[in-house]
XYZ file of C-alpha atoms in Angstrom:
455
model
C 13.010 -23.562 -0.459
C 10.450 -26.073 -1.787
C 10.759 -28.098 1.421
C 10.208 -25.012 3.544
C 7.148 -24.009 1.529
C 5.753 -27.519 1.733
C 6.105 -27.568 5.527
C 4.555 -24.106 5.746
C 1.678 -25.192 3.514
C 0.993 -28.199 5.728
C 0.949 -26.018 8.826
C -1.420 -23.634 7.092
C -3.866 -26.410 6.301
C -3.848 -27.418 9.960
C -4.527 -23.955 11.322
C -6.637 -22.300 8.597
C -10.399 -22.423 8.806
C -13.351 -20.560 7.297
C -14.412 -17.399 9.063
C -17.706 -18.801 10.248
C -15.933 -21.216 12.558
C -14.176 -18.478 14.499
C -15.730 -16.675 17.459
C -15.881 -12.914 17.243
C -13.323 -11.326 19.587
C -14.446 -8.677 22.055
C -14.369 -5.135 20.696
C -11.193 -3.176 21.228
C -11.732 -0.444 23.770
C -10.516 3.080 23.059
C -7.491 4.257 25.026
C -8.323 4.917 28.667
C -6.582 8.256 28.862
C -7.130 11.832 27.811
C -4.644 14.644 27.587
C -6.592 17.859 28.224
C -4.729 21.032 27.347
C -1.879 19.198 25.619
C -2.238 20.909 22.191
C -2.030 24.394 23.710
C 0.838 23.423 25.991
C 2.959 22.026 23.146
C 2.465 25.092 20.975
C 3.375 27.330 23.902
C 6.619 25.432 24.518
C 7.662 24.780 20.901
C 7.777 27.551 18.289
C 6.640 26.840 14.741
C 9.290 25.644 12.277
C 10.556 27.974 9.539
C 8.365 26.932 6.595
C 9.546 28.443 3.276
C 6.900 30.236 1.207
C 5.676 28.577 -1.955
C 7.846 29.039 -5.011
C 6.671 30.056 -8.484
C 5.779 26.436 -9.304
C 3.957 24.981 -6.292
C 3.647 21.185 -6.050
C 0.672 19.468 -7.634
C -2.264 19.384 -5.250
C -1.670 22.918 -3.926
C -4.540 24.556 -5.800
C -7.328 25.762 -3.538
C -5.341 25.420 -0.315
C -4.772 28.433 1.944
C -1.234 29.765 1.331
C 0.069 28.744 4.765
C -1.273 25.205 4.443
C 0.021 24.893 0.871
C 3.485 25.957 2.065
C 3.373 23.496 4.985
C 2.325 20.664 2.676
C 5.144 21.510 0.272
C 7.646 21.388 3.140
C 6.464 17.928 4.180
C 6.527 16.293 0.733
C 9.321 13.819 -0.074
C 12.578 15.138 -1.475
C 13.747 14.317 -4.986
C 16.027 11.298 -5.335
C 17.886 12.568 -8.388
C 16.189 10.311 -10.922
C 13.739 12.095 -13.245
C 11.566 9.029 -13.743
C 10.649 9.223 -10.023
C 10.983 12.987 -9.490
C 9.729 14.936 -12.502
C 6.114 15.899 -13.072
C 5.389 16.175 -16.825
C 3.778 19.486 -17.754
C 1.209 17.806 -20.010
C -0.130 15.164 -17.616
C -3.731 16.230 -18.193
C -3.325 15.497 -21.911
C -2.661 11.819 -21.205
C -5.185 9.130 -20.346
C -4.802 7.155 -17.099
C -2.350 4.331 -17.674
C -0.748 5.971 -20.703
C 3.011 5.448 -20.721
C 5.187 8.508 -20.092
C 8.647 6.918 -19.932
C 10.267 3.491 -20.185
C 13.689 2.311 -19.016
C 15.381 -1.068 -19.313
C 16.707 -1.954 -15.836
C 17.515 -5.609 -16.488
C 21.194 -5.206 -15.603
C 20.497 -3.830 -12.115
C 17.355 -5.863 -11.386
C 18.495 -9.328 -12.464
C 20.960 -9.854 -9.566
C 18.226 -8.914 -7.085
C 15.515 -11.092 -8.588
C 17.899 -14.080 -8.314
C 16.035 -16.290 -10.796
C 16.666 -16.047 -14.556
C 14.777 -13.214 -16.225
C 14.521 -12.040 -19.817
C 13.925 -8.388 -18.968
C 13.016 -5.909 -16.247
C 11.382 -2.694 -17.408
C 10.743 0.428 -15.350
C 7.526 2.176 -16.404
C 6.274 5.686 -15.724
C 2.629 6.297 -16.536
C -0.176 8.753 -16.010
C -2.358 8.100 -12.970
C -4.845 9.956 -10.748
C -4.530 11.333 -7.225
C -6.994 10.921 -4.354
C -9.131 13.812 -5.604
C -9.315 12.945 -9.297
C -6.497 15.212 -10.503
C -3.779 14.033 -12.931
C -0.777 12.388 -11.300
C 1.734 9.730 -12.274
C 2.972 6.380 -11.080
C 5.903 4.041 -11.554
C 6.173 0.263 -11.620
C 8.535 -2.496 -12.699
C 7.604 -5.302 -15.066
C 9.718 -8.455 -14.700
C 9.495 -10.979 -17.548
C 11.061 -14.372 -16.750
C 13.457 -16.261 -18.969
C 11.098 -19.240 -18.735
C 8.984 -19.293 -21.931
C 5.228 -19.376 -21.548
C 3.781 -22.541 -23.068
C 0.291 -22.348 -21.614
C -2.876 -21.183 -23.356
C -3.415 -17.494 -24.041
C -1.048 -14.714 -23.099
C 1.574 -15.016 -20.382
C -0.187 -14.488 -16.995
C 0.943 -11.658 -14.741
C 1.182 -11.592 -10.941
C 0.683 -8.059 -9.596
C 2.898 -8.087 -6.507
C 1.722 -5.238 -4.265
C 4.570 -5.082 -1.775
C 4.245 -3.567 1.724
C 6.283 -0.467 0.856
C 5.402 1.251 4.166
C 7.588 4.275 3.514
C 7.705 8.057 3.300
C 10.704 8.510 0.978
C 10.924 7.756 -2.751
C 14.170 5.814 -2.397
C 12.148 3.199 -0.472
C 10.090 2.310 -3.565
C 10.806 -1.217 -4.826
C 11.370 0.055 -8.363
C 14.044 2.448 -7.095
C 15.882 -0.482 -5.535
C 15.564 -2.558 -8.712
C 16.814 0.365 -10.818
C 19.631 1.555 -8.536
C 20.666 -1.494 -6.542
C 20.169 -2.724 -3.001
C 20.690 -0.274 -0.139
C 20.872 -1.102 3.550
C 19.270 2.281 4.241
C 16.293 2.326 1.880
C 15.674 -1.149 0.466
C 12.970 -3.154 2.214
C 13.443 -6.755 3.354
C 9.824 -7.396 2.377
C 10.661 -6.609 -1.272
C 12.226 -10.070 -1.372
C 10.556 -12.102 1.377
C 8.249 -13.874 0.826
C 9.669 -14.736 -2.616
C 6.532 -14.001 -4.635
C 8.395 -12.520 -7.585
C 10.806 -15.439 -7.746
C 8.173 -18.169 -7.442
C 5.973 -16.508 -10.060
C 8.889 -16.117 -12.474
C 9.867 -19.775 -12.070
C 6.283 -20.636 -12.927
C 6.598 -18.673 -16.173
C 4.458 -15.778 -14.992
C 5.482 -12.170 -15.500
C 5.494 -10.006 -12.371
C 4.316 -6.416 -12.107
C 5.560 -4.499 -9.053
C 3.736 -1.151 -8.628
C 5.172 1.686 -6.541
C 1.683 2.166 -5.205
C 2.275 5.025 -2.766
C 2.559 7.420 -5.694
C 4.922 10.362 -6.269
C 4.027 11.950 -2.905
C 4.623 8.674 -1.035
C 1.105 8.735 0.388
C 1.650 5.777 2.685
C -1.615 3.991 3.578
C -3.852 6.044 1.226
C -5.916 3.324 -0.531
C -7.416 5.393 -3.355
C -4.062 6.630 -4.654
C -2.679 3.107 -4.304
C -5.631 1.546 -6.102
C -5.352 3.995 -8.995
C -1.635 3.305 -9.439
C -2.071 -0.481 -9.369
C -4.783 -0.335 -12.024
C -2.897 2.169 -14.163
C 0.225 -0.006 -13.953
C -1.804 -2.867 -15.458
C -3.050 -0.533 -18.177
C 0.527 0.533 -18.902
C 1.720 -3.078 -19.279
C -1.115 -3.861 -21.651
C -0.199 -0.792 -23.713
C 3.551 -1.428 -23.692
C 3.393 -5.044 -24.841
C -0.106 -5.596 -26.128
C 1.023 -8.538 -28.265
C 2.219 -10.447 -25.192
C -0.051 -9.167 -22.411
C -3.160 -7.876 -24.175
C -4.977 -11.161 -23.537
C -3.220 -12.069 -20.276
C -4.847 -12.735 -16.945
C -3.657 -10.573 -14.037
C -3.859 -11.659 -10.378
C -3.057 -9.366 -7.447
C -1.540 -10.160 -4.094
C -0.636 -8.000 -1.118
C -0.007 -8.324 2.599
C -0.270 -5.563 5.239
C 0.712 -2.327 3.465
C 0.407 -4.230 0.194
C -3.105 -5.271 1.195
C -4.043 -1.576 1.442
C -3.165 -1.199 -2.241
C -4.911 -4.426 -3.215
C -8.016 -3.460 -1.231
C -8.134 -0.082 -2.962
C -7.579 -1.553 -6.425
C -10.265 -4.238 -6.354
C -12.884 -1.756 -5.156
C -11.965 0.828 -7.797
C -11.959 -1.440 -10.858
C -15.630 -0.979 -11.623
C -15.619 2.812 -11.402
C -12.067 3.639 -12.507
C -10.898 0.891 -14.877
C -13.937 -1.186 -15.909
C -12.167 -2.469 -19.025
C -9.825 -4.447 -16.738
C -12.607 -6.389 -15.010
C -12.343 -9.256 -17.480
C -8.541 -9.388 -17.278
C -8.028 -9.345 -13.491
C -8.900 -12.854 -12.367
C -8.635 -12.454 -8.597
C -6.907 -10.875 -5.626
C -5.421 -12.301 -2.430
C -4.916 -9.967 0.513
C -3.740 -10.699 4.031
C -3.091 -8.828 7.260
C -5.699 -6.440 5.944
C -5.831 -2.840 7.259
C -9.322 -2.377 5.814
C -10.698 -0.185 8.615
C -8.475 2.584 9.963
C -10.907 3.331 12.783
C -10.104 -0.118 14.145
C -6.378 0.592 13.816
C -6.777 3.896 15.639
C -7.701 1.843 18.683
C -5.164 -0.967 18.222
C -2.020 0.913 17.097
C -2.137 4.178 19.052
C -0.044 4.777 22.180
C 1.824 1.468 21.994
C 4.838 0.012 20.177
C 3.056 0.434 16.833
C 2.450 4.154 17.307
C 5.420 5.177 15.142
C 4.025 3.247 12.177
C 0.529 4.548 12.882
C 1.699 8.177 12.969
C 3.662 7.606 9.761
C 0.530 6.307 8.063
C -1.553 9.259 9.236
C 1.108 11.625 7.897
C 1.308 9.705 4.604
C -2.444 10.021 4.097
C -2.139 13.718 4.955
C 0.091 14.299 1.928
C -2.953 13.595 -0.240
C -5.472 14.916 2.270
C -3.952 18.158 3.637
C -6.823 18.702 6.070
C -4.837 16.312 8.280
C -1.711 18.461 8.003
C -3.780 21.524 8.917
C -4.283 20.046 12.401
C -0.645 19.280 13.165
C 0.815 21.244 16.063
C 4.252 22.874 16.015
C 5.993 19.703 17.191
C 4.475 17.621 14.381
C 5.346 20.304 11.846
C 8.997 20.192 12.931
C 9.057 16.391 12.640
C 7.246 16.103 9.303
C 9.365 18.775 7.624
C 12.594 17.190 8.916
C 14.633 14.423 7.224
C 12.217 11.923 8.780
C 9.876 12.731 5.886
C 12.105 10.657 3.585
C 12.566 7.582 5.753
C 11.361 4.015 5.433
C 9.362 2.171 8.090
C 12.480 0.796 9.747
C 13.310 4.343 10.854
C 9.965 6.025 11.481
C 8.721 2.982 13.412
C 11.415 3.481 16.054
C 9.600 6.229 18.030
C 7.037 3.554 18.835
C 9.255 2.507 21.728
C 8.088 5.712 23.459
C 4.460 4.541 23.057
C 3.251 8.102 22.550
C -0.371 8.801 21.618
C -1.077 10.614 18.387
C -2.429 13.478 20.522
C 1.196 14.549 20.907
C 1.181 15.835 17.318
C -2.305 17.350 17.020
C -3.578 20.867 17.607
C -7.018 19.585 18.638
C -7.946 17.454 21.652
C -8.759 13.771 21.163
C -7.981 13.834 17.401
C -8.883 10.199 16.787
C -12.482 10.865 17.821
C -12.814 14.170 15.965
C -15.072 14.916 12.970
C -11.930 15.052 10.833
C -10.988 11.526 11.895
C -14.509 10.301 11.144
C -14.236 11.704 7.606
C -10.875 10.005 7.047
C -12.142 6.686 8.413
C -15.116 6.841 6.047
C -13.215 7.714 2.877
C -10.439 5.166 3.426
C -12.866 2.393 4.409
C -14.417 2.585 0.919
C -17.559 0.977 2.329
C -20.220 -0.144 -0.114
C -17.830 -0.516 -3.053
C -17.897 -3.989 -4.560
C -14.804 -5.843 -5.663
C -15.000 -6.607 -9.354
C -12.947 -9.794 -8.893
C -12.985 -12.848 -6.600
C -11.180 -12.454 -3.275
C -9.026 -14.565 -0.977
C -8.740 -12.846 2.421
C -6.640 -14.072 5.337
C -5.592 -12.684 8.697
C -3.819 -13.771 11.836
C -6.263 -14.750 14.551
C -3.882 -13.546 17.257
C -3.237 -10.203 15.524
C -3.144 -7.364 18.032
C -2.204 -4.426 15.756
C -4.256 -5.289 12.660
C -7.092 -7.241 14.272
C -8.822 -10.004 12.330
C -12.164 -8.290 12.947
C -11.419 -5.855 10.105
C -10.619 -8.612 7.619
C -13.681 -10.620 8.643
C -15.880 -7.564 8.212
C -14.452 -6.974 4.726
C -15.172 -10.602 3.867
C -18.752 -10.360 5.161
C -19.374 -7.112 3.249
C -18.057 -8.471 -0.028
C -20.051 -11.678 0.402
C -23.177 -9.587 0.942
C -22.410 -7.735 -2.299
C -22.174 -11.021 -4.196
C -18.407 -11.299 -4.609
C -17.062 -14.897 -4.697
C -14.833 -14.881 -1.629
C -12.801 -17.102 0.665
C -11.651 -16.247 4.192
C -8.913 -18.048 6.087
C -8.240 -17.453 9.752
C -4.541 -18.131 10.288
C -2.749 -18.849 13.533
C -0.405 -16.135 14.738
C 0.224 -12.426 14.936
C 1.273 -10.262 11.990
C 4.621 -11.860 11.099
C 3.778 -15.502 11.808
C 0.416 -15.169 10.059
C 2.188 -13.747 7.001
C 4.286 -16.919 6.757
C 1.534 -19.404 7.559
C -1.074 -17.733 5.359
C 1.204 -17.279 2.366
C 1.091 -20.757 0.758
C -2.705 -20.827 0.744
C -2.900 -17.374 -0.838
C -0.310 -18.159 -3.512
C -1.962 -21.485 -4.287
C -5.308 -19.728 -4.714
C -3.737 -17.133 -7.054
C -2.017 -19.822 -9.091
C -5.337 -21.610 -9.591
C -6.956 -18.399 -10.833
C -4.144 -17.807 -13.330
C -4.518 -21.403 -14.549
C -8.144 -20.615 -15.349
C -9.828 -22.560 -12.546
C -13.146 -21.052 -11.384
C -12.879 -19.159 -8.089
C -14.420 -20.961 -5.116
C -17.090 -19.172 -3.143
C -17.390 -19.894 0.585
C -19.806 -17.062 1.404
């Protein structure tokens, strides 16, 4: 493993370079097709699905929605997995402060064989959080404390490992796997590769793994994800204040995990300002920072299944998206597909269908609704409260480097100490080649070294 990482690190040094040295690629053109009349045609051919009316206790987030839309949203939400720590909404959520612990479970016995390196404890946390609109919600996360004692100065540092969950069902959450064991159906390969948790634990760092999509599995929604990441840190500091009250926390995330990291760093100042002095930096790669860019790079090609899944995931927190699904999309999103992980809902990408196939309006990606969603998820103008290390594959075709470079330029303009590395390769190769540099940068922050600034 060390040999492999050393070789990878050497390759990274050869191919990585500051952003200024890279030429700007040509803009990505919008799809050169239109489908006039498609929404009406689909609804004429396909009847609406049987959506049950709302029960006496509608799901959280239903208030203020028209009854038909509230019922549709309820039908598209993830099913319970049979574990109350993931399923149950406490009645008194509003009485708790964000980050306040609601439940704790020792999952060392089930988690230790999956972590692979010696650990002292793995603890599943449930805590109060906040949804995309400011209403009370909850989150879950797992804290892994290594067997290696911490001998450095101050409290034991913590790596916040924001994994690319990329899922619609609760059983796909990393904490569910750690609590219930590995499953070929729902456990994600990227929960274990790259081995961030293992390397951090061997270093003596604790690892915090947030289930950042929230209870509604709002895949790709950055505000929900950011809230949960920050509230998970609050929960750890509350649970073990003697050990982690003075600890430094450093975040990392790639692809779907970068969505959560992007949301968290921009929300610190307004949502959790007391954490600004404790979070020492964040590394994010393969960064989906601008969904308008992705609407042009991931639609109507092999990535369209993932793209549609992300749009649907955001719609769980922003039902105005669900309101513009046609009958076909309503059938799909209320079917068992609503509980799948990316390995399943990505498969329709082989058909390379445009998202128009599921909308009840023409050209949905250029609609006023789309413009609103692009704006709110871009989180433009918000300043990271911590130093950043941003990297992206230069040959990326689905998550183009232009979005990551723009994020870097914006944060530099706002005065954030930042580093950008352009890495050779597309999404998968860039993840491997960019990883050693990102982890090395995080390790330096947790050791107390000042963050470099290449702006």
